[in-house]
Short mmCIF file of C-alpha atoms and ligand atoms in Angstrom, two decimals:
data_model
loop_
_atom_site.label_atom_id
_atom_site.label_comp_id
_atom_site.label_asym_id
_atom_site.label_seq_id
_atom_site.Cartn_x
_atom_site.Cartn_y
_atom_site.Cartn_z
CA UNK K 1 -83.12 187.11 -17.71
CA UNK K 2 -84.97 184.90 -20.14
CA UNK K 3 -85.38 182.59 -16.91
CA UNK K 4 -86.88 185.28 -15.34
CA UNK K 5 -89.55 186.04 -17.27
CA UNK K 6 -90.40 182.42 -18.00
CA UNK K 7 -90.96 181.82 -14.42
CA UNK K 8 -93.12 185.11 -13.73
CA UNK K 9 -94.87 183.49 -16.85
CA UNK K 10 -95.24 180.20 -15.14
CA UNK K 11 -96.45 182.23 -12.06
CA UNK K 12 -98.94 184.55 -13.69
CA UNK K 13 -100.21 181.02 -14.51
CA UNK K 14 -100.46 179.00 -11.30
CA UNK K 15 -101.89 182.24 -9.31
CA UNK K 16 -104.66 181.95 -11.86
CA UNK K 17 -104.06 185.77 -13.54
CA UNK K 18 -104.28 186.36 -17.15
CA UNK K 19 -101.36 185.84 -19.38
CA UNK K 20 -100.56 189.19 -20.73
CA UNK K 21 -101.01 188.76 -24.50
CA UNK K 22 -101.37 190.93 -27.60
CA UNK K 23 -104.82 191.25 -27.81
CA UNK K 24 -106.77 190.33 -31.10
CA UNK K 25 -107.53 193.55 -33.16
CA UNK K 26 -110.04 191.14 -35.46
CA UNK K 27 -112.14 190.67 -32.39
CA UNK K 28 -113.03 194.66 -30.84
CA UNK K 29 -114.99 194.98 -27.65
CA UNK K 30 -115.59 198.65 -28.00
CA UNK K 31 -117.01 200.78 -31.13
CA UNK K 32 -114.03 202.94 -32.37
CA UNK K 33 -111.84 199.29 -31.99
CA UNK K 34 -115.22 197.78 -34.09
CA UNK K 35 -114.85 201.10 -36.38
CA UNK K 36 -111.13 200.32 -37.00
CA UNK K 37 -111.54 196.81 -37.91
CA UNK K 38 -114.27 197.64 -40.52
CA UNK K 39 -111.80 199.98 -42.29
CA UNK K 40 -109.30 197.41 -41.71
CA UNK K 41 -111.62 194.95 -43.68
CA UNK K 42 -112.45 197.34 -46.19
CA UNK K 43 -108.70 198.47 -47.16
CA UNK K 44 -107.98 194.63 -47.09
CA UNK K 45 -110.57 193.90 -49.22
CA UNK K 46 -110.15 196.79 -51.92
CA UNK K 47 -106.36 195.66 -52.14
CA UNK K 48 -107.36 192.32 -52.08
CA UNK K 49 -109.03 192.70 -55.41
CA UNK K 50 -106.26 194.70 -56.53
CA UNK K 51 -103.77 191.79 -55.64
CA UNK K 52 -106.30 189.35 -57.80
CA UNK K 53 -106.45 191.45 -60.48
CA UNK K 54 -102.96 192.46 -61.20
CA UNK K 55 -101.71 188.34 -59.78
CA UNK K 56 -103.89 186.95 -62.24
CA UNK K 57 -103.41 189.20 -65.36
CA UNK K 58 -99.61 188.74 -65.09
CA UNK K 59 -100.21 185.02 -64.62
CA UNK K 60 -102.39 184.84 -68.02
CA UNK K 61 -99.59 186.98 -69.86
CA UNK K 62 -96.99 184.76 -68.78
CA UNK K 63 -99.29 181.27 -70.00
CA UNK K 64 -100.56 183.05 -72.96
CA UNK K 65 -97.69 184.68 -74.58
CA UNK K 66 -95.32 181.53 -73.68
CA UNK K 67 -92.68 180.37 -76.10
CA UNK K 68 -94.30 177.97 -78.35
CA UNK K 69 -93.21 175.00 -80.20
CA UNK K 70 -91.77 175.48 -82.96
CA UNK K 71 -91.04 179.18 -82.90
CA UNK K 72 -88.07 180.56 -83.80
CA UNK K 73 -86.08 181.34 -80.67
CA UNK K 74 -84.27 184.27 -81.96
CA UNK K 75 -87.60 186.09 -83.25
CA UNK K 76 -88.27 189.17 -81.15
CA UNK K 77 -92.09 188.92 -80.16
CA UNK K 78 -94.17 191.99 -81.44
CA UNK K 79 -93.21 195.12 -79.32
CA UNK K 80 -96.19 197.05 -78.51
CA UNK K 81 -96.20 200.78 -77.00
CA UNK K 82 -97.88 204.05 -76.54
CA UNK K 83 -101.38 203.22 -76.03
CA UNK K 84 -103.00 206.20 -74.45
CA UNK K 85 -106.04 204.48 -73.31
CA UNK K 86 -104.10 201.85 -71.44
CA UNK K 87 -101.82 204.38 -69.73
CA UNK K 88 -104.43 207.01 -68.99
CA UNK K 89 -106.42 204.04 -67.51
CA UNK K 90 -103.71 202.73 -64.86
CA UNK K 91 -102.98 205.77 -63.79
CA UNK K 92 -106.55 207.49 -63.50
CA UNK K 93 -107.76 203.79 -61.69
CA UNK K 94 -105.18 203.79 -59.16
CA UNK K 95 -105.27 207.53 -58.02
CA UNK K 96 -109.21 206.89 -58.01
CA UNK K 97 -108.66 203.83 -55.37
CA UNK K 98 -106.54 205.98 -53.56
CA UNK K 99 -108.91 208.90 -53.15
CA UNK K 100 -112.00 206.43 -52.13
CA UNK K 101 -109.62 204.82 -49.54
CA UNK K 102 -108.23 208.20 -47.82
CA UNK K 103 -111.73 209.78 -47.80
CA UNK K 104 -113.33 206.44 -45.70
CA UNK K 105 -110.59 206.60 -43.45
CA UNK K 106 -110.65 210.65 -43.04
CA UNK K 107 -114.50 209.89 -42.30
CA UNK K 108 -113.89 207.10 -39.44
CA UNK K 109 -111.71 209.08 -37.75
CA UNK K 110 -113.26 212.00 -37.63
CA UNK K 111 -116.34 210.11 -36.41
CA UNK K 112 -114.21 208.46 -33.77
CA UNK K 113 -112.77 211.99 -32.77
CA UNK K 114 -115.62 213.97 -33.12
CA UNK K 115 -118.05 211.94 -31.08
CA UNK K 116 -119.90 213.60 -28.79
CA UNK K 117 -118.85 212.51 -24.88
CA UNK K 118 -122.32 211.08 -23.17
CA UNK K 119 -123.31 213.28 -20.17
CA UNK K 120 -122.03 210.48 -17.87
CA UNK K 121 -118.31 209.50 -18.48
CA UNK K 122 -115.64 208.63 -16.50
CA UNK K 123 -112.75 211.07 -16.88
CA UNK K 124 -109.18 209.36 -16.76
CA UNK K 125 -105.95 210.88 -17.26
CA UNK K 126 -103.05 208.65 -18.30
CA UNK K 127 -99.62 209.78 -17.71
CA UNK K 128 -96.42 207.59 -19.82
CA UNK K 129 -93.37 207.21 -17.59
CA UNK K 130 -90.13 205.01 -18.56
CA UNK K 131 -91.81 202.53 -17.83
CA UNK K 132 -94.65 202.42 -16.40
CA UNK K 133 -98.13 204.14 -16.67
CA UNK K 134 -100.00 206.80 -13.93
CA UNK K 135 -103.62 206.65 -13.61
CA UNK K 136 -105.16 209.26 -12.27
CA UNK K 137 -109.51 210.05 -12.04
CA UNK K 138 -109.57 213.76 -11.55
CA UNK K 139 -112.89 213.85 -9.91
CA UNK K 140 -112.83 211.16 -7.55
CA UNK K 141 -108.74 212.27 -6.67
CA UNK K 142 -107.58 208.84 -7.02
CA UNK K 143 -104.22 207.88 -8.58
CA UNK K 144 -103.13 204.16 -9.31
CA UNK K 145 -100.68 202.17 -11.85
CA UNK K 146 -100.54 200.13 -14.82
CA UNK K 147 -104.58 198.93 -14.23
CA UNK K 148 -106.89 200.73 -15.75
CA UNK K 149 -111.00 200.04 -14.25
CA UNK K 150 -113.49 201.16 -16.10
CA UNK K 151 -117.28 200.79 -16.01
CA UNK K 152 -119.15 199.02 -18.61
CA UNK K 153 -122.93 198.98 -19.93
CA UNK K 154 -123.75 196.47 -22.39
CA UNK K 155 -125.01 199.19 -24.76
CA UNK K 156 -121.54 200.46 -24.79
CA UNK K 157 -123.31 203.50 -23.28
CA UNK K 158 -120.24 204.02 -20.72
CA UNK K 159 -117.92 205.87 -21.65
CA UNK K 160 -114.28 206.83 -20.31
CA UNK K 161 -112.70 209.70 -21.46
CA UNK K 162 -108.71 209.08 -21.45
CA UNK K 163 -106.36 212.74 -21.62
CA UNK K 164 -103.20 210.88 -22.43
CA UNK K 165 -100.17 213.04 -21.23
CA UNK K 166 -96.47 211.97 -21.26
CA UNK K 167 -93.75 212.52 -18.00
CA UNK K 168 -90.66 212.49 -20.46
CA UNK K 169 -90.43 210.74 -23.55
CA UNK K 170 -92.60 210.08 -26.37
CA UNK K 171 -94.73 207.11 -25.73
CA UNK K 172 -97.82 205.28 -27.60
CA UNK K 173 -101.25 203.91 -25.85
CA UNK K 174 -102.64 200.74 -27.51
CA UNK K 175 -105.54 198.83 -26.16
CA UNK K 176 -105.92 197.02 -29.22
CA UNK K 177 -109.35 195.51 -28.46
CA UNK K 178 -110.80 198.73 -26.82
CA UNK K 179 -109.31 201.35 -29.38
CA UNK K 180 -106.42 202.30 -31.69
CA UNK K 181 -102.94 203.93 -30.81
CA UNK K 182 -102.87 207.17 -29.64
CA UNK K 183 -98.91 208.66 -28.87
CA UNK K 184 -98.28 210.25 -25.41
CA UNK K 185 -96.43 213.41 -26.01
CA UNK K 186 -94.49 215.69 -23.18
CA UNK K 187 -96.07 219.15 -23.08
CA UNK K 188 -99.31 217.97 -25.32
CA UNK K 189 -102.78 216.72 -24.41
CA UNK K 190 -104.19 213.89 -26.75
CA UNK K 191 -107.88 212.49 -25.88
CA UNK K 192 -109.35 209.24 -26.59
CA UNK K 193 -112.31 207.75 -25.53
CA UNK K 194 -113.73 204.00 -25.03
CA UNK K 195 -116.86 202.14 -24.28
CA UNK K 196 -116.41 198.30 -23.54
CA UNK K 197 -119.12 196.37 -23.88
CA UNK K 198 -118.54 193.50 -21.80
CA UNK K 199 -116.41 193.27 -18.08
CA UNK K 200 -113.23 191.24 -18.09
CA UNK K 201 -109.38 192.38 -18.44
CA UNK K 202 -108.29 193.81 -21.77
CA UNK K 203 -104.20 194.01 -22.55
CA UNK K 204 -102.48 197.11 -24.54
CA UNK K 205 -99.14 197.72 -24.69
CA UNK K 206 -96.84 200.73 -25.28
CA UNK K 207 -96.52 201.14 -28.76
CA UNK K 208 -94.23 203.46 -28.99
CA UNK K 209 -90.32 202.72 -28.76
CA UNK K 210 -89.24 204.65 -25.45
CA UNK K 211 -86.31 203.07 -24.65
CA UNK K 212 -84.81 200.04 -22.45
CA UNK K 213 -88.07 198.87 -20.98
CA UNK K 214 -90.28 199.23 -23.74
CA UNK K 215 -91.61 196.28 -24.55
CA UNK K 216 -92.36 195.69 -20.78
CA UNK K 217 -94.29 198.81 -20.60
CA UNK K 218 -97.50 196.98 -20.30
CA UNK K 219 -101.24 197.46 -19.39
CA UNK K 220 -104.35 195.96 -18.35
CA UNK K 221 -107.86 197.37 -18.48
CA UNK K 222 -110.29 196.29 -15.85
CA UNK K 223 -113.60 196.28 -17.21
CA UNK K 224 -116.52 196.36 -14.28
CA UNK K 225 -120.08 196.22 -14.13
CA UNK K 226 -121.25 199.65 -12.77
CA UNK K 227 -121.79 198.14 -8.85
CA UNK K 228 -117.76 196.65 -9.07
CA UNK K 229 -116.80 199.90 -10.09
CA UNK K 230 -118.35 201.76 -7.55
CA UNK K 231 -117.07 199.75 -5.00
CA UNK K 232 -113.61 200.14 -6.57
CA UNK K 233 -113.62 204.08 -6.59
CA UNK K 234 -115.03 203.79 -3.08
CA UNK K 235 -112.09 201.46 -1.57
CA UNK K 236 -109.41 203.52 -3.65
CA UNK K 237 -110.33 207.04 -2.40
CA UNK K 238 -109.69 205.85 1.21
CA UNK K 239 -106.72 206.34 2.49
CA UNK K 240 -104.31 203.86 3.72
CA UNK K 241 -104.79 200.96 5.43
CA UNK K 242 -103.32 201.78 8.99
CA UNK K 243 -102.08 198.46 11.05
CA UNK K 244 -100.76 198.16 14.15
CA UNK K 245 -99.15 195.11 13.62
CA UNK K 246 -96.77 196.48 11.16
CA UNK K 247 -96.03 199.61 12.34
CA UNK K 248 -92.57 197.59 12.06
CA UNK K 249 -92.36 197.09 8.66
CA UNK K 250 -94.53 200.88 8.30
CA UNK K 251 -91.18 202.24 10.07
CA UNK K 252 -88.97 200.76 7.86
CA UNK K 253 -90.92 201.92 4.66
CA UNK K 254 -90.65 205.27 6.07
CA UNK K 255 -86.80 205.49 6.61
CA UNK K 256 -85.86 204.48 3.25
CA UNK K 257 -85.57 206.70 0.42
CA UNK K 258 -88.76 204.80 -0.95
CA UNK K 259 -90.60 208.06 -0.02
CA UNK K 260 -88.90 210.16 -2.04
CA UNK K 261 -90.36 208.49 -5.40
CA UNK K 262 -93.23 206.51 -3.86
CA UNK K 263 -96.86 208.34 -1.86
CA UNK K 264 -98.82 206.20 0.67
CA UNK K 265 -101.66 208.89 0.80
CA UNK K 266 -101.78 209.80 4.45
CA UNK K 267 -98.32 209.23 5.66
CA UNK K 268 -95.20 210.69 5.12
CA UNK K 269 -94.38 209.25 1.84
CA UNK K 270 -95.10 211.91 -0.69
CA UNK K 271 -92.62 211.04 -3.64
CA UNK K 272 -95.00 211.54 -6.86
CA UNK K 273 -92.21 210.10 -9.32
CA UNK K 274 -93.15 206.69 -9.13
CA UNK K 275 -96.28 204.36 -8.69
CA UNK K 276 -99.04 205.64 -5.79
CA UNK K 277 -98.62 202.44 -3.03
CA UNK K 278 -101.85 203.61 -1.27
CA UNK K 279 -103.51 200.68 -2.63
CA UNK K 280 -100.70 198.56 -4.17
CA UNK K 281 -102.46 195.43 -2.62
CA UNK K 282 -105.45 195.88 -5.39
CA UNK K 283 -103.30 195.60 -8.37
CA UNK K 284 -102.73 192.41 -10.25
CA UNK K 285 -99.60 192.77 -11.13
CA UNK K 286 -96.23 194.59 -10.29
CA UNK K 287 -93.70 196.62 -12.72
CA UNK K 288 -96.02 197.49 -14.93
CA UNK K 289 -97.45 194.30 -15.59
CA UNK K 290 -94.47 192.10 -15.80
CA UNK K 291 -94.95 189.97 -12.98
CA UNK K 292 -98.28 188.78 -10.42
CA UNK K 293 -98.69 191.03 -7.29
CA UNK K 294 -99.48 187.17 -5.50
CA UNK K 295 -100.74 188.13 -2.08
CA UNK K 296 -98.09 186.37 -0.18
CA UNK K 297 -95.75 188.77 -1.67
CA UNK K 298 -93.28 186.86 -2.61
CA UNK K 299 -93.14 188.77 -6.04
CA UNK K 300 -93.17 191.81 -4.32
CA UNK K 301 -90.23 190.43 -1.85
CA UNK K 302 -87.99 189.85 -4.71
CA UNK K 303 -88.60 193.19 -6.44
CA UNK K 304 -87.73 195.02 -3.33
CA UNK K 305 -84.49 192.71 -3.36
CA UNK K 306 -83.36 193.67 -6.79
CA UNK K 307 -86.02 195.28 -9.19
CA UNK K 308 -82.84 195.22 -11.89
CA UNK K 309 -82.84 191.62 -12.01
CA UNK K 310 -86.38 191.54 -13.25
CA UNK K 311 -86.44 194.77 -15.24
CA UNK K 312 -83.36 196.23 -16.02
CA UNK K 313 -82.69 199.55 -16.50
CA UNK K 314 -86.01 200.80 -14.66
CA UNK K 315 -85.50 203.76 -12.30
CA UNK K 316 -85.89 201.70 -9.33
CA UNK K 317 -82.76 200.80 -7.55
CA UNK K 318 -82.30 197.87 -5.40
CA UNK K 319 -81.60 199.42 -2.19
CA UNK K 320 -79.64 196.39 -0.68
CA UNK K 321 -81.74 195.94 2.52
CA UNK K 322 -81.01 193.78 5.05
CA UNK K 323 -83.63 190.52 5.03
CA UNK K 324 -85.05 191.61 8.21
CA UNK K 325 -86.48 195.42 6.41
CA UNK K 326 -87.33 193.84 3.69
CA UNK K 327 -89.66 191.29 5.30
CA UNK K 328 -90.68 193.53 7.50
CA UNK K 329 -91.41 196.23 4.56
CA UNK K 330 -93.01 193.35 2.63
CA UNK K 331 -95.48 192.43 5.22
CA UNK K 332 -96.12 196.16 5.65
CA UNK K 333 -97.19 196.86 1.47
CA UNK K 334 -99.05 193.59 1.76
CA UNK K 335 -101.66 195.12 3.63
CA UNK K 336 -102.14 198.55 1.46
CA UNK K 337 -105.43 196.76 -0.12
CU1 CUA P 401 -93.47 203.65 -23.44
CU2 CUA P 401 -92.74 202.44 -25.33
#
């Protein structure tokens, strides 16, 4: 297993694709990650004094009130107790620090909540599955997996609006550069919202424990310039690459039970339990980010073999195909770009 994931490592490596890593929360790309790590700063400062203060009074006790030379050993040192002033003062102090520090973060996130959506903002809807995550953008009816694009502006001035929704269990959204966590809850709608400032990929996890697959549960945002992400919308709102050179392996798709959990939008598979194929091509990676979507498809070939070797415990079975289907399936997926 450990080999596994090594080599898909190795892999992610050679085909050039981003190591998935946790992402720096010290370094935000997007103002309510930049308004987190200020009151990250702050509390670390405030009880960074405190940690001086209290460090280095206990530290001058300890030197100054030292057994000396020459003292009697059995001599009880002066017992002192019942100063008001002192006791009033560490407890008034503390409850003070407490107060300042829960009304600056009550005021960052409401400002993070409460902020007004610009007129022009992408609206995304993110659904939690064991293990894996749905994409869906409402008004262009597109639904992908695990790869989140967004458009950016260097102002920050685009915005995407996330409605985080959960398929069964309770699971947690973290894009630690982009924003903080927000849970995914069955039968509740949470919002978030986030403005990157700069294209690349951004990782987040699931932060949330939600059972076997967990920690694989991963994600990747795909920031774009406007112009990339128009051309993205426009490639995934068409259907499905049709072929006729592998109607073969298109066949085969069709007759396994892969339709049951799996849509190609304009054929007959309309399963809606597990990741839209439509355009599986365009994602970077398979299983929810655990290993490269190469374009040869050899990932993708030994997924289809036995998707429990590389993630066990995920819903997909292996289906124990013959080579022939599964080559023939392969080279069929490879072309949904
Ligand atoms: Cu989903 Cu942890």
């Amino acid at each position: 297993m450990l080999g596994t994931a090594v080599f898909a490592l190795l892999q992610a490596q050679l085909t050039g694709l981003p190591e998935h890593r946790i992402a720096d929360i010290m370094k935000p790309l997007a103002s309510p990650a930049e308004a987190e790590k200020n009151i990250a700063l702050f509390s670390f400062a405030i009880t960074g004094v405190i940690f001086v203060v209290v460090a280095g009074l206990i530290a001058f006790t300890l030197w100054k009130f030292r057994r000396k030379h020459g003292e009697d050993e059995l001599q009880e040192p002066a017992q002192v107790y019942g100063s008001n002033q002192i006791e009033v003062a560490w407890t008034i102090i503390p409850v003070l620090i407490v107060f300042i520090m829960i009304g600056v973060t009550a005021r960052v996130i409401a400002g993070v909540e409460n902020a007004s959506p610009p007129q022009d903002v992408t609206k995304i809807t993110i659904i939690g599955h064991q293990w894996w995550w749905e994409v869906k953008y409402p008004d262009y009816d597109i639904v992908t997996a695990n790869e989140i694009h967004v458009p950016t502006l260097p102002d920050g001035k685009a915005a995407s609006y996330l409605r985080l929704e959960s398929a069964d269990v309770i699971h947690s959204f973290w894009l630690p550069q982009l924003s903080g966590k927000t849970d995914l809850i069955p039968n509740r709608d949470n919002f978030m919202w986030i403005n990157p400032k700069e294209p690349g990929v951004y990782f987040g996890n699931c932060a949330e424990y939600c059972g076997t697959q967990h920690a694989n549960m991963l994600l990747r945002v795909v920031v774009d310039s406007p112009e990339d992400f128009d051309k993205w919308l426009a490639n995934q709102q068409k259907p499905a690459v049709e072929d006729a050179a592998v109607k073969d392996g298109k066949a085969a798709f069709l007759a396994q039970s892969c339709v049951n959990c799996h849509r190609v939008r304009g054929t007959a598979a309309r399963g809606n339990y597990a990741p839209d194929l439509t355009h599986l091509m365009s994602r970077q990676t398979l299983a929810s980010g655990m290993i490269p979507n190469d374009p040869d498809g050899k990932q993708l070939r030994e997924w289809l073999a036995n998707p429990q070797a590389i993630k066990p415990g995920c819903l997909m079975p292996a289906f124990g195909l013959s080579t022939r289907d599964r080559d023939r399936m392969v080279d069929y997926l490879r072309t949904l770009r």
